[in-house]
Amino acid sequence: MHHPPPDFEPRVYTPQRIAAVVATLASDGIPAAQALAGSDLDETALRDPGTRVSYAQTVTVLRNALALARNPTVALRAGARMHLTAYGMWGYALQSSPTFSALIEFAITYRRAIGPLADMHHDPARAPGTCSFEVLVSPDPRDPLYRFALAFTFAAHLTLARDLYGDGFGFTGLRLACPAPEHGAGVWEAWFQCPVQFDQPDNALQFDEAWCTRAPRLHDPLTHAMASESCQQFVAGLAHAGGIAAAVRRKLVEQMPWRFPSIESMARTLALEPRTLRRRLATHGTTYRSILNEVRLRLAIEYLRKTRMTTEEIAERLGYSEAANFRHAFVRWTGTSPHAYRLACAPC
C-alpha cells in the first residue's frame, strides 16, 4: 500500500462531498432523508458550518446513493459539483500555487486534509501528464463503491482543474481498475470527452503535458504559504484524531507484512494492559481482530491484484499458518476465493 488507509471513525472533515451527493440525488427526486439514512446527519447539519463528518458517514451516504440512484451519472454529476471553493484552505493553496509542480506536490502531500475518496500520485519524471489514484473507501475494484468513488473523484478533478486553468482544460484518457458499469463506458466517454478504459492494472487520469508548464491563474506565493501552513497543521492533527483504533491501525500497517502481533503484544507497544485495549476499542465500536482483518484484507487484495505471489506465499506473508486458513478468511471477507478473485481482476 502507498499509505496507511485513513481512520474511518473521526468526525473531522467538512461535509461537502456528502452535500454534493445529497443535492444530486435531490435533483433526481430522491429526498435528502433517504440519502442520509443511517449517517446520523440531516439537511440542517449539512448547512451548519460547524458540522464535521467521518469517512464512515461518507461511505454510508455513498452506499445509499448506489442503492437509490435512478441515473447512472449520479456519481459523475455529484463530483462535478466540487468546485475549488468546496475545499477550503486546501483549495486556496492550489489556487495560489506559484507553479504547476508546486500545485501537484502540495495536492499530494496534504490531500488527506480534505478527506479524499482516493489518494493521488504523480511521477513527473516518468509520466508528467498522468496522475494515478488509489481508492481509499474500498480496497476491492469489484465493489460498486470503488467505481462510484472513482467517478466522483475524476469528475471532481475535472471541475477543479477547470476552475484553476479555465474551461479549455480536459483529460486525454482515463484508466480504471474496476469493471465497466452495466451501461458500458459510453456514459463516461461522453462525460469526459476522452477514451476510458476499464479493467486496467491501475487508476489514472491523463492530460496534455503542456499544462505542466502553466501556473494557476491566481498564483500568489504569500497566500500559498499561509494556506499550506493551515493544511499542514490539520494533517498533523489527524494522527491523534482517531484515538486508540487509529493508533492500532497505524501500528499494524507499520509492522506488516511478516509481523502480526497478538493483542497482548500490541497492548505492550501502546503501553496498555490488554484488558484496557479491548475496552477502549469497544468504545469505538470495533475489536482488535476486526482491525487486523481489515489490514489483512487490504494487503491480500493488493498482492492478488499487483503481484504474482501464490496463494501460499500470500498466506505466509499475512501470518497464516496454513494457506487453507487464508482461503477461508478471504471467502468470508469477499464471497469468493483468492484464485477466483485474481482471475476476475486480471487486466483484459
mmCIF file of N, CA and C in Angstrom, residues 247-308:
data_model
loop_
_atom_site.group_PDB
_atom_site.id
_atom_site.type_symbol
_atom_site.label_atom_id
_atom_site.label_comp_id
_atom_site.label_asym_id
_atom_site.label_seq_id
_atom_site.Cartn_x
_atom_site.Cartn_y
_atom_site.Cartn_z
ATOM 1 N N ALA A 247 -4.596 4.368 16.378
ATOM 2 C CA ALA A 247 -3.239 4.012 16.800
ATOM 3 C C ALA A 247 -2.936 2.549 16.486
ATOM 4 N N VAL A 248 -3.897 1.669 16.743
ATOM 5 C CA VAL A 248 -3.709 0.246 16.442
ATOM 6 C C VAL A 248 -3.537 0.045 14.942
ATOM 7 N N ARG A 249 -4.373 0.702 14.158
ATOM 8 C CA ARG A 249 -4.296 0.546 12.700
ATOM 9 C C ARG A 249 -2.932 1.012 12.183
ATOM 10 N N ARG A 250 -2.457 2.140 12.686
ATOM 11 C CA ARG A 250 -1.159 2.650 12.240
ATOM 12 C C ARG A 250 -0.035 1.689 12.605
ATOM 13 N N LYS A 251 -0.069 1.155 13.825
ATOM 14 C CA LYS A 251 0.976 0.228 14.251
ATOM 15 C C LYS A 251 0.968 -1.042 13.408
ATOM 16 N N LEU A 252 -0.212 -1.548 13.085
ATOM 17 C CA LEU A 252 -0.291 -2.753 12.258
ATOM 18 C C LEU A 252 0.294 -2.498 10.873
ATOM 19 N N VAL A 253 -0.069 -1.369 10.274
ATOM 20 C CA VAL A 253 0.429 -1.058 8.936
ATOM 21 C C VAL A 253 1.949 -0.883 8.963
ATOM 22 N N GLU A 254 2.474 -0.276 10.025
ATOM 23 C CA GLU A 254 3.919 -0.099 10.144
ATOM 24 C C GLU A 254 4.645 -1.434 10.247
ATOM 25 N N GLN A 255 4.034 -2.416 10.905
ATOM 26 C CA GLN A 255 4.704 -3.683 11.171
ATOM 27 C C GLN A 255 4.462 -4.732 10.098
ATOM 28 N N MET A 256 3.405 -4.571 9.295
ATOM 29 C CA MET A 256 3.112 -5.543 8.255
ATOM 30 C C MET A 256 3.926 -5.220 7.008
ATOM 31 N N PRO A 257 4.208 -6.238 6.170
ATOM 32 C CA PRO A 257 3.875 -7.642 6.380
ATOM 33 C C PRO A 257 4.882 -8.338 7.284
ATOM 34 N N TRP A 258 4.698 -9.610 7.451
ATOM 35 C CA TRP A 258 5.540 -10.545 8.194
ATOM 36 C C TRP A 258 5.233 -10.554 9.675
ATOM 37 N N ARG A 259 5.058 -9.426 10.286
ATOM 38 C CA ARG A 259 4.845 -9.440 11.732
ATOM 39 C C ARG A 259 3.392 -9.111 12.048
ATOM 40 N N PHE A 260 2.724 -10.029 12.764
ATOM 41 C CA PHE A 260 1.322 -9.823 13.116
ATOM 42 C C PHE A 260 1.184 -10.016 14.623
ATOM 43 N N PRO A 261 1.348 -8.942 15.362
ATOM 44 C CA PRO A 261 1.379 -9.082 16.817
ATOM 45 C C PRO A 261 0.040 -9.508 17.399
ATOM 46 N N SER A 262 0.113 -10.235 18.486
ATOM 47 C CA SER A 262 -1.087 -10.570 19.242
ATOM 48 C C SER A 262 -1.595 -9.311 19.923
ATOM 49 N N ILE A 263 -2.799 -9.399 20.456
ATOM 50 C CA ILE A 263 -3.333 -8.224 21.146
ATOM 51 C C ILE A 263 -2.499 -7.903 22.378
ATOM 52 N N GLU A 264 -1.918 -8.928 22.983
ATOM 53 C CA GLU A 264 -1.058 -8.687 24.140
ATOM 54 C C GLU A 264 0.195 -7.914 23.736
ATOM 55 N N SER A 265 0.791 -8.308 22.600
ATOM 56 C CA SER A 265 1.968 -7.601 22.109
ATOM 57 C C SER A 265 1.623 -6.175 21.699
ATOM 58 N N MET A 266 0.474 -6.010 21.035
ATOM 59 C CA MET A 266 0.058 -4.665 20.636
ATOM 60 C C MET A 266 -0.184 -3.794 21.853
ATOM 61 N N ALA A 267 -0.791 -4.362 22.886
ATOM 62 C CA ALA A 267 -1.039 -3.598 24.109
ATOM 63 C C ALA A 267 0.274 -3.123 24.724
ATOM 64 N N ARG A 268 1.294 -3.999 24.724
ATOM 65 C CA ARG A 268 2.598 -3.582 25.263
ATOM 66 C C ARG A 268 3.186 -2.454 24.438
ATOM 67 N N THR A 269 3.039 -2.541 23.102
ATOM 68 C CA THR A 269 3.559 -1.489 22.225
ATOM 69 C C THR A 269 2.916 -0.142 22.546
ATOM 70 N N LEU A 270 1.638 -0.177 22.908
ATOM 71 C CA LEU A 270 0.892 1.048 23.203
ATOM 72 C C LEU A 270 0.916 1.404 24.686
ATOM 73 N N ALA A 271 1.709 0.640 25.479
ATOM 74 C CA ALA A 271 1.839 0.885 26.917
ATOM 75 C C ALA A 271 0.492 0.769 27.635
ATOM 76 N N LEU A 272 -0.267 -0.272 27.256
ATOM 77 C CA LEU A 272 -1.572 -0.519 27.851
ATOM 78 C C LEU A 272 -1.659 -1.963 28.311
ATOM 79 N N GLU A 273 -2.598 -2.231 29.212
ATOM 80 C CA GLU A 273 -2.948 -3.604 29.548
ATOM 81 C C GLU A 273 -3.883 -4.143 28.469
ATOM 82 N N PRO A 274 -3.781 -5.433 28.107
ATOM 83 C CA PRO A 274 -4.681 -5.994 27.085
ATOM 84 C C PRO A 274 -6.152 -5.731 27.385
ATOM 85 N N ARG A 275 -6.552 -5.841 28.652
ATOM 86 C CA ARG A 275 -7.955 -5.601 29.013
ATOM 87 C C ARG A 275 -8.352 -4.159 28.714
ATOM 88 N N THR A 276 -7.433 -3.231 28.983
ATOM 89 C CA THR A 276 -7.716 -1.816 28.705
ATOM 90 C C THR A 276 -7.836 -1.572 27.209
ATOM 91 N N LEU A 277 -6.954 -2.186 26.428
ATOM 92 C CA LEU A 277 -7.010 -2.023 24.978
ATOM 93 C C LEU A 277 -8.330 -2.551 24.429
ATOM 94 N N ARG A 278 -8.745 -3.732 24.891
ATOM 95 C CA ARG A 278 -10.035 -4.289 24.427
ATOM 96 C C ARG A 278 -11.183 -3.348 24.765
ATOM 97 N N ARG A 279 -11.175 -2.823 25.981
ATOM 98 C CA ARG A 279 -12.275 -1.957 26.415
ATOM 99 C C ARG A 279 -12.308 -0.664 25.611
ATOM 100 N N ARG A 280 -11.132 -0.083 25.375
ATOM 101 C CA ARG A 280 -11.104 1.188 24.644
ATOM 102 C C ARG A 280 -11.479 0.996 23.177
ATOM 103 N N LEU A 281 -11.097 -0.137 22.576
ATOM 104 C CA LEU A 281 -11.531 -0.414 21.202
ATOM 105 C C LEU A 281 -13.039 -0.613 21.147
ATOM 106 N N ALA A 282 -13.588 -1.251 22.169
ATOM 107 C CA ALA A 282 -15.038 -1.479 22.205
ATOM 108 C C ALA A 282 -15.804 -0.168 22.236
ATOM 109 N N THR A 283 -15.244 0.851 22.888
ATOM 110 C CA THR A 283 -15.932 2.145 22.916
ATOM 111 C C THR A 283 -15.976 2.790 21.542
ATOM 112 N N HIS A 284 -15.068 2.359 20.631
ATOM 113 C CA HIS A 284 -15.084 2.839 19.247
ATOM 114 C C HIS A 284 -15.878 1.905 18.341
ATOM 115 N N GLY A 285 -16.537 0.908 18.940
ATOM 116 C CA GLY A 285 -17.359 0.002 18.153
ATOM 117 C C GLY A 285 -16.568 -0.987 17.328
ATOM 118 N N THR A 286 -15.352 -1.322 17.771
ATOM 119 C CA THR A 286 -14.538 -2.248 16.996
ATOM 120 C C THR A 286 -13.762 -3.165 17.922
ATOM 121 N N THR A 287 -13.013 -4.079 17.343
ATOM 122 C CA THR A 287 -12.178 -5.005 18.098
ATOM 123 C C THR A 287 -10.805 -5.091 17.434
ATOM 124 N N TYR A 288 -9.857 -5.640 18.167
ATOM 125 C CA TYR A 288 -8.523 -5.814 17.592
ATOM 126 C C TYR A 288 -8.575 -6.744 16.390
ATOM 127 N N ARG A 289 -9.344 -7.819 16.496
ATOM 128 C CA ARG A 289 -9.448 -8.760 15.377
ATOM 129 C C ARG A 289 -10.042 -8.087 14.143
ATOM 130 N N SER A 290 -11.027 -7.232 14.321
ATOM 131 C CA SER A 290 -11.642 -6.549 13.185
ATOM 132 C C SER A 290 -10.640 -5.650 12.467
ATOM 133 N N ILE A 291 -9.848 -4.913 13.246
ATOM 134 C CA ILE A 291 -8.852 -4.031 12.634
ATOM 135 C C ILE A 291 -7.778 -4.860 11.946
ATOM 136 N N LEU A 292 -7.343 -5.941 12.575
ATOM 137 C CA LEU A 292 -6.341 -6.817 11.973
ATOM 138 C C LEU A 292 -6.853 -7.394 10.658
ATOM 139 N N ASN A 293 -8.107 -7.845 10.646
ATOM 140 C CA ASN A 293 -8.684 -8.401 9.414
ATOM 141 C C ASN A 293 -8.804 -7.346 8.325
ATOM 142 N N GLU A 294 -9.136 -6.119 8.712
ATOM 143 C CA GLU A 294 -9.236 -5.024 7.736
ATOM 144 C C GLU A 294 -7.901 -4.799 7.035
ATOM 145 N N VAL A 295 -6.824 -4.757 7.817
ATOM 146 C CA VAL A 295 -5.496 -4.531 7.238
ATOM 147 C C VAL A 295 -5.068 -5.731 6.408
ATOM 148 N N ARG A 296 -5.346 -6.929 6.894
ATOM 149 C CA ARG A 296 -5.019 -8.138 6.127
ATOM 150 C C ARG A 296 -5.748 -8.163 4.787
ATOM 151 N N LEU A 297 -7.025 -7.796 4.803
ATOM 152 C CA LEU A 297 -7.793 -7.809 3.558
ATOM 153 C C LEU A 297 -7.198 -6.843 2.547
ATOM 154 N N ARG A 298 -6.863 -5.644 2.980
ATOM 155 C CA ARG A 298 -6.285 -4.673 2.056
ATOM 156 C C ARG A 298 -4.973 -5.183 1.464
ATOM 157 N N LEU A 299 -4.148 -5.794 2.301
ATOM 158 C CA LEU A 299 -2.889 -6.331 1.806
ATOM 159 C C LEU A 299 -3.126 -7.503 0.855
ATOM 160 N N ALA A 300 -4.064 -8.384 1.199
ATOM 161 C CA ALA A 300 -4.352 -9.541 0.353
ATOM 162 C C ALA A 300 -4.800 -9.103 -1.031
ATOM 163 N N ILE A 301 -5.689 -8.129 -1.096
ATOM 164 C CA ILE A 301 -6.168 -7.634 -2.389
ATOM 165 C C ILE A 301 -5.030 -6.988 -3.164
ATOM 166 N N GLU A 302 -4.182 -6.253 -2.459
ATOM 167 C CA GLU A 302 -3.028 -5.632 -3.115
ATOM 168 C C GLU A 302 -2.126 -6.695 -3.746
ATOM 169 N N TYR A 303 -1.835 -7.752 -3.007
ATOM 170 C CA TYR A 303 -0.963 -8.810 -3.519
ATOM 171 C C TYR A 303 -1.606 -9.555 -4.685
ATOM 172 N N LEU A 304 -2.897 -9.846 -4.576
ATOM 173 C CA LEU A 304 -3.570 -10.587 -5.644
ATOM 174 C C LEU A 304 -3.661 -9.767 -6.921
ATOM 175 N N ARG A 305 -3.870 -8.472 -6.788
ATOM 176 C CA ARG A 305 -4.015 -7.613 -7.960
ATOM 177 C C ARG A 305 -2.686 -7.263 -8.607
ATOM 178 N N LYS A 306 -1.637 -7.085 -7.799
ATOM 179 C CA LYS A 306 -0.444 -6.421 -8.307
ATOM 180 C C LYS A 306 0.826 -7.258 -8.254
ATOM 181 N N THR A 307 0.736 -8.512 -7.786
ATOM 182 C CA THR A 307 1.912 -9.368 -7.759
ATOM 183 C C THR A 307 1.564 -10.734 -8.337
ATOM 184 N N ARG A 308 2.605 -11.540 -8.534
ATOM 185 C CA ARG A 308 2.427 -12.915 -8.986
ATOM 186 C C ARG A 308 2.589 -13.904 -7.837
#
